[in-house]
mmCIF file of N, CA and C in Angstrom:
data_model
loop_
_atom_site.group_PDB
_atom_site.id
_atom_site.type_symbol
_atom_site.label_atom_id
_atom_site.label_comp_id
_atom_site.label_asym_id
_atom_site.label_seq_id
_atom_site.Cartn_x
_atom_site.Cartn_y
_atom_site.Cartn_z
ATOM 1 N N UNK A 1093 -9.059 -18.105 -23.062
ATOM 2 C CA UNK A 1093 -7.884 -18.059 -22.213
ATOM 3 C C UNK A 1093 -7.825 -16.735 -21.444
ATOM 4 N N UNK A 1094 -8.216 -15.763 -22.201
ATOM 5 C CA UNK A 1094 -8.108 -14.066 -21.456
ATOM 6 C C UNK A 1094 -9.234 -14.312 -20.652
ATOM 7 N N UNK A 1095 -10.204 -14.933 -20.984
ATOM 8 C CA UNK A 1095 -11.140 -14.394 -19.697
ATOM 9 C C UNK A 1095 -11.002 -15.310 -18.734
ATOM 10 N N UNK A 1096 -10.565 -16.505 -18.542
ATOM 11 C CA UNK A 1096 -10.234 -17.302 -17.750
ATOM 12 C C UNK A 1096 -9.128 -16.645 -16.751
ATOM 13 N N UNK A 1097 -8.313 -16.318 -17.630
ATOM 14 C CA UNK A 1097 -7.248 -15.541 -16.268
ATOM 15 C C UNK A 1097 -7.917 -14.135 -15.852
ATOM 16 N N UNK A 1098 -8.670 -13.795 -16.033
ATOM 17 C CA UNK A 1098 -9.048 -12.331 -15.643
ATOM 18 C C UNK A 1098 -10.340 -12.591 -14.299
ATOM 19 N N UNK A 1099 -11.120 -13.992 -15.166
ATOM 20 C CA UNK A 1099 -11.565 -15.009 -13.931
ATOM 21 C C UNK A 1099 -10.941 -15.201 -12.431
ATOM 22 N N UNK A 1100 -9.859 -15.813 -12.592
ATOM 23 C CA UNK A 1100 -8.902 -15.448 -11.558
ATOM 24 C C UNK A 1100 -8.740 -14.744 -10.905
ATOM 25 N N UNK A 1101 -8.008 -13.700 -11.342
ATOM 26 C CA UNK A 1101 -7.038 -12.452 -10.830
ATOM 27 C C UNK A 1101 -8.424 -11.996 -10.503
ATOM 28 N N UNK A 1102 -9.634 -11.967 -10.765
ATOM 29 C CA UNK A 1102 -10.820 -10.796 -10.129
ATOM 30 C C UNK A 1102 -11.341 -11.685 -9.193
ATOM 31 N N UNK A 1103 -10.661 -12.793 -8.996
ATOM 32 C CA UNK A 1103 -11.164 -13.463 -7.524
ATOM 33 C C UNK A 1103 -10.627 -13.425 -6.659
ATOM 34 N N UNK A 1104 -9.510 -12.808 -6.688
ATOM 35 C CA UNK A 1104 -8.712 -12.200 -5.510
ATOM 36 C C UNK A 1104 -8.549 -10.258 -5.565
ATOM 37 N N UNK A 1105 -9.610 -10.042 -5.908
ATOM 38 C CA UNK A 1105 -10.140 -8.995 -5.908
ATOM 39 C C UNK A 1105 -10.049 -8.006 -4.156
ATOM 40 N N UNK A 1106 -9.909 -8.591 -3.254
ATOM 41 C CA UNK A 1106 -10.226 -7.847 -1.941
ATOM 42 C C UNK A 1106 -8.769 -8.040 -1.590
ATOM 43 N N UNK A 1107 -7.938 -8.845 -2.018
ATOM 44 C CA UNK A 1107 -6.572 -8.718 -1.931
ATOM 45 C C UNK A 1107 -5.319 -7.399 -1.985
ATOM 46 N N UNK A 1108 -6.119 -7.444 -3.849
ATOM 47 C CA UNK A 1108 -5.255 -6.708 -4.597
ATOM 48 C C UNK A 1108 -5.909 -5.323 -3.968
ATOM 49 N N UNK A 1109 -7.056 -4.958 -3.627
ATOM 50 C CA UNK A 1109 -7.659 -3.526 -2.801
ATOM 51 C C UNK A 1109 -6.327 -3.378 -1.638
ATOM 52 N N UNK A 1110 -6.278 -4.347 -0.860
ATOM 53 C CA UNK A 1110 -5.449 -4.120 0.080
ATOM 54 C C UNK A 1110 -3.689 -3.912 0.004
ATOM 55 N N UNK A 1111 -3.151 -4.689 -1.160
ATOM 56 C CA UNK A 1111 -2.283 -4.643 -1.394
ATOM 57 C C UNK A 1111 -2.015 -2.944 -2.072
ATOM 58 N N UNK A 1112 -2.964 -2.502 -3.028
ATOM 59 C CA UNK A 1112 -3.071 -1.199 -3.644
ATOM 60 C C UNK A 1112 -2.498 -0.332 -1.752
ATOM 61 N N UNK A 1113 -3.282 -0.174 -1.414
ATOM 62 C CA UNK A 1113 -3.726 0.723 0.103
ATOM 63 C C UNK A 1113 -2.287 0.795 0.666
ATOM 64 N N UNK A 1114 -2.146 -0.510 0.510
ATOM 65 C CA UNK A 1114 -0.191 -0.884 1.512
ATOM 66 C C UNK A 1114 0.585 -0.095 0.409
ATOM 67 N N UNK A 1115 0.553 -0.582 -1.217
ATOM 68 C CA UNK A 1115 1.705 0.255 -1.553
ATOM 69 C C UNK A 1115 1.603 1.432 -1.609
ATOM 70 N N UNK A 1116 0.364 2.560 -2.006
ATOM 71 C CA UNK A 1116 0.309 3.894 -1.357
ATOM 72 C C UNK A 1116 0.899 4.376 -0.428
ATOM 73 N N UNK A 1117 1.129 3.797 0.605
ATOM 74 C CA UNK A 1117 1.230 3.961 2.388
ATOM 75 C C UNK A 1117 3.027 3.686 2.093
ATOM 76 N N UNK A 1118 3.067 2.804 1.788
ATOM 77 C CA UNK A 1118 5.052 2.453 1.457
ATOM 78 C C UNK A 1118 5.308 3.678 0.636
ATOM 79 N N UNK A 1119 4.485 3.936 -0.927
ATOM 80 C CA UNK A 1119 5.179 4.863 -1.572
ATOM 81 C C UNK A 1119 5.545 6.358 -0.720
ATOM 82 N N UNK A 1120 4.477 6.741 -0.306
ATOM 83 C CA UNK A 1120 4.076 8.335 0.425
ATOM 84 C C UNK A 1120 5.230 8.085 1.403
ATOM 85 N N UNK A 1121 5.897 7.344 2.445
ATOM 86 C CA UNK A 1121 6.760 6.957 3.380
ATOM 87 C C UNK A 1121 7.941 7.050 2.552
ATOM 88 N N UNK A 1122 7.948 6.480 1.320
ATOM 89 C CA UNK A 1122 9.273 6.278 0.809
ATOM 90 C C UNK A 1122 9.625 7.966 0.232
ATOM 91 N N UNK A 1123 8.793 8.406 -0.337
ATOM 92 C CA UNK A 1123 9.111 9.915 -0.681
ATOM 93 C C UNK A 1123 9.186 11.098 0.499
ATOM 94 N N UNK A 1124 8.643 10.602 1.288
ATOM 95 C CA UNK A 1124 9.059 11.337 2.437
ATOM 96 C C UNK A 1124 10.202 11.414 2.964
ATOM 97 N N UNK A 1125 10.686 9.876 3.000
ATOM 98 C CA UNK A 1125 11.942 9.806 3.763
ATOM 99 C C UNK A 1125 12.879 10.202 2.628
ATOM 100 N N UNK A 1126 13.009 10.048 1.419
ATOM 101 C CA UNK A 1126 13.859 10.501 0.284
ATOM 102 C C UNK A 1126 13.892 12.065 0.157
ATOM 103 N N UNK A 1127 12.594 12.804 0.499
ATOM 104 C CA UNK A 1127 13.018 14.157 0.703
ATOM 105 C C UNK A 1127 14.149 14.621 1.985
ATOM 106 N N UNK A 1128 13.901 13.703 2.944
ATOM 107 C CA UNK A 1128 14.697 14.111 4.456
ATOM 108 C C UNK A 1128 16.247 13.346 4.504
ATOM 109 N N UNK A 1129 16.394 12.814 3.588
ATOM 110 C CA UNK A 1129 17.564 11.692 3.381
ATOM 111 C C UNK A 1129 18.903 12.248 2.716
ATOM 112 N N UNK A 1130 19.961 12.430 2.792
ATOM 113 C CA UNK A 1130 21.045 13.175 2.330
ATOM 114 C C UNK A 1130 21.546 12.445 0.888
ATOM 115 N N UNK A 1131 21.710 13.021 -0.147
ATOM 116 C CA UNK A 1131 22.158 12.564 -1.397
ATOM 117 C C UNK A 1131 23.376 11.872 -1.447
ATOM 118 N N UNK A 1132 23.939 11.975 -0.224
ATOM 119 C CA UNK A 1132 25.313 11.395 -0.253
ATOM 120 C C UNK A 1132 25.160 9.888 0.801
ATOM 121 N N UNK A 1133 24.236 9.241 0.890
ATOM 122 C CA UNK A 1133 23.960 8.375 1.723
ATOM 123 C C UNK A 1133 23.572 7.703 1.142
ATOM 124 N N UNK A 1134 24.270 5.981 1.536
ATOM 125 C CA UNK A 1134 23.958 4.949 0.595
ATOM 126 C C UNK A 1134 22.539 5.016 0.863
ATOM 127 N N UNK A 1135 21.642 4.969 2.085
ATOM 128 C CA UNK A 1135 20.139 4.547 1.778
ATOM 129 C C UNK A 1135 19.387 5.622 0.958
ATOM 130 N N UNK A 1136 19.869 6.901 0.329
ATOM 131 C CA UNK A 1136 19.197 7.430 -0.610
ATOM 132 C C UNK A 1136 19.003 6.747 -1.911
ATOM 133 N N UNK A 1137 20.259 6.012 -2.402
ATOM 134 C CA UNK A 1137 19.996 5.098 -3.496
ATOM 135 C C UNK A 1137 18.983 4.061 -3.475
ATOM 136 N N UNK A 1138 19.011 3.269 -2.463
ATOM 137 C CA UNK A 1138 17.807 2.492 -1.504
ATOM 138 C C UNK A 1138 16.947 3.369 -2.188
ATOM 139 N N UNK A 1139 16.663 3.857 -1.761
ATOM 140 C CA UNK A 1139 14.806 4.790 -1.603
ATOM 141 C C UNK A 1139 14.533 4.690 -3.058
ATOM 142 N N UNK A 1140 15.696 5.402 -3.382
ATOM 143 C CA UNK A 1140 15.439 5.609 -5.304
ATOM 144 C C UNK A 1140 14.873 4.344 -6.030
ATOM 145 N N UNK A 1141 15.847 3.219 -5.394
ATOM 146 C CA UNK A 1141 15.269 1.868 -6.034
ATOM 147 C C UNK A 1141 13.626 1.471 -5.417
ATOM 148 N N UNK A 1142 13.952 1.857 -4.234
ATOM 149 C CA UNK A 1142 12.605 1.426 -3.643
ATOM 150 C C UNK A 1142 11.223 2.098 -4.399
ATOM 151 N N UNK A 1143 11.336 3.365 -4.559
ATOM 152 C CA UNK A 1143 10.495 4.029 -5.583
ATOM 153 C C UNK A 1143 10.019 3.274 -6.889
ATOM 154 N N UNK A 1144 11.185 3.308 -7.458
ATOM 155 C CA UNK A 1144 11.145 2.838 -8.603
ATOM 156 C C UNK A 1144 10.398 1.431 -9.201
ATOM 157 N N UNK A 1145 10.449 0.514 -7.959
ATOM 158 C CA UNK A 1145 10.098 -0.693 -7.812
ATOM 159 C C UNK A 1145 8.305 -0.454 -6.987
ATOM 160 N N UNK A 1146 8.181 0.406 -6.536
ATOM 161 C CA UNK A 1146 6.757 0.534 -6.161
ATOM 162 C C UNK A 1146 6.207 1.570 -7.199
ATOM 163 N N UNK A 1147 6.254 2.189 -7.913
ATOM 164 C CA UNK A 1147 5.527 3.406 -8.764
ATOM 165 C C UNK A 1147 4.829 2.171 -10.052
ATOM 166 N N UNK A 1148 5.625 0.937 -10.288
ATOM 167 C CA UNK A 1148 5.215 0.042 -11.733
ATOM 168 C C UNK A 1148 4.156 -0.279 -11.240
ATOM 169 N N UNK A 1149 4.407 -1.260 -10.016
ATOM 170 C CA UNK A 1149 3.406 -2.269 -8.588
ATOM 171 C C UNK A 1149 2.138 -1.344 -8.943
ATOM 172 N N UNK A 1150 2.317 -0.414 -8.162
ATOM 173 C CA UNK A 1150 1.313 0.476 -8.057
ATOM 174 C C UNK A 1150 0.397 0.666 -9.613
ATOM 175 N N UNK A 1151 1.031 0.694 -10.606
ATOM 176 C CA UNK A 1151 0.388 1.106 -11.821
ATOM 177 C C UNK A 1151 -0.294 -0.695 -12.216
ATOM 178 N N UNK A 1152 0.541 -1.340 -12.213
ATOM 179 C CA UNK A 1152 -0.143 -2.802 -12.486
ATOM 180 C C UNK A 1152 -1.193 -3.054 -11.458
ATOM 181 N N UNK A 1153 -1.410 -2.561 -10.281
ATOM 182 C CA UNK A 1153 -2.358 -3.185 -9.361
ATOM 183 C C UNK A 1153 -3.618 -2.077 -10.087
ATOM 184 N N UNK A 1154 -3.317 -0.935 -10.263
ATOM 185 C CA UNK A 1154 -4.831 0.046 -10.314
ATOM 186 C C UNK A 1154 -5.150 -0.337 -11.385
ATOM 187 N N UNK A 1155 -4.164 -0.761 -12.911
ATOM 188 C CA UNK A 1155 -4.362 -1.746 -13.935
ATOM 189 C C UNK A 1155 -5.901 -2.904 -13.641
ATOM 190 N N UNK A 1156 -5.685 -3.375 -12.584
ATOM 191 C CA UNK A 1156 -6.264 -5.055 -12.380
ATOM 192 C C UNK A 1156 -7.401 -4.558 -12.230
ATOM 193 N N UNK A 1157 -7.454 -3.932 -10.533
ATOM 194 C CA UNK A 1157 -8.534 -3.235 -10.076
ATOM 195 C C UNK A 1157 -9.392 -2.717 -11.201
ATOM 196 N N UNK A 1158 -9.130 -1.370 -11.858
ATOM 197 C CA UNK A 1158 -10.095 -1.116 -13.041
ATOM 198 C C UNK A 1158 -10.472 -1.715 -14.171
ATOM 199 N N UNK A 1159 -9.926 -2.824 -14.513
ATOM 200 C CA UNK A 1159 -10.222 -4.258 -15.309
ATOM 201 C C UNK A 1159 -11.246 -4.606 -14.635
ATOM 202 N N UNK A 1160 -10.944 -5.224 -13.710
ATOM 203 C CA UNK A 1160 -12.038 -6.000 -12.541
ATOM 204 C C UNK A 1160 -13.320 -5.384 -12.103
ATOM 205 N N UNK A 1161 -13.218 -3.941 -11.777
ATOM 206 C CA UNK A 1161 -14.319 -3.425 -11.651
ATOM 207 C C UNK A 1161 -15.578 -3.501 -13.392
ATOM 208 N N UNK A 1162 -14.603 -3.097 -14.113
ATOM 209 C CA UNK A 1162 -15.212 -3.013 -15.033
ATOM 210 C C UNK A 1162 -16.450 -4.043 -15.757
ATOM 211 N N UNK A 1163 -15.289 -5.350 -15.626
ATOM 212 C CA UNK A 1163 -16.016 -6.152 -15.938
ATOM 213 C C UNK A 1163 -15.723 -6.307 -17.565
ATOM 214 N N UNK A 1164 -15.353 -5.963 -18.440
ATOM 215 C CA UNK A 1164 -14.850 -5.780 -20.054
ATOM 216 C C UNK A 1164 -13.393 -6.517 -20.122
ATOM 217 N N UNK A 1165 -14.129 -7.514 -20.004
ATOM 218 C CA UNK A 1165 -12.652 -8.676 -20.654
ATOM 219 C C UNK A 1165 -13.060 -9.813 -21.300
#
């Protein structure tokens, strides 16, 4: 069953590369604009969530990727 889904998910392998690349590019944007953004402004909370919700993404995708490269499943 584990290697069957790992079957999978490493066949959309050129995906998840790209998807990695995009959320980098969102995160670095999102901390940027959260440094320039006033603490008293609803879209600072925004950002915070937005962070928060890309920093996991980000850790589950480099997760897959180094599974996949590896090949050890």
């Amino acid at each position: 069953m584990s290697e069957r889904f790992w079957e999978i998910m490493c066949a959309g392998m050129p995906v998840w590369g790209i998807l990695f690349g995009l959320s980098v590019v969102f995160l670095v944007f999102s901390v940027l604009t959260l440094y320039l953004a006033s603490p008293e402004a609803g879209s600072f909370h925004i950002l915070v969530i937005n962070v928060a919700l890309i920093l996991p993404f980000i850790g589950v995708l480099g997760y897959t990727i180094r599974k996949c490269r590896s090949g050890d499943f």
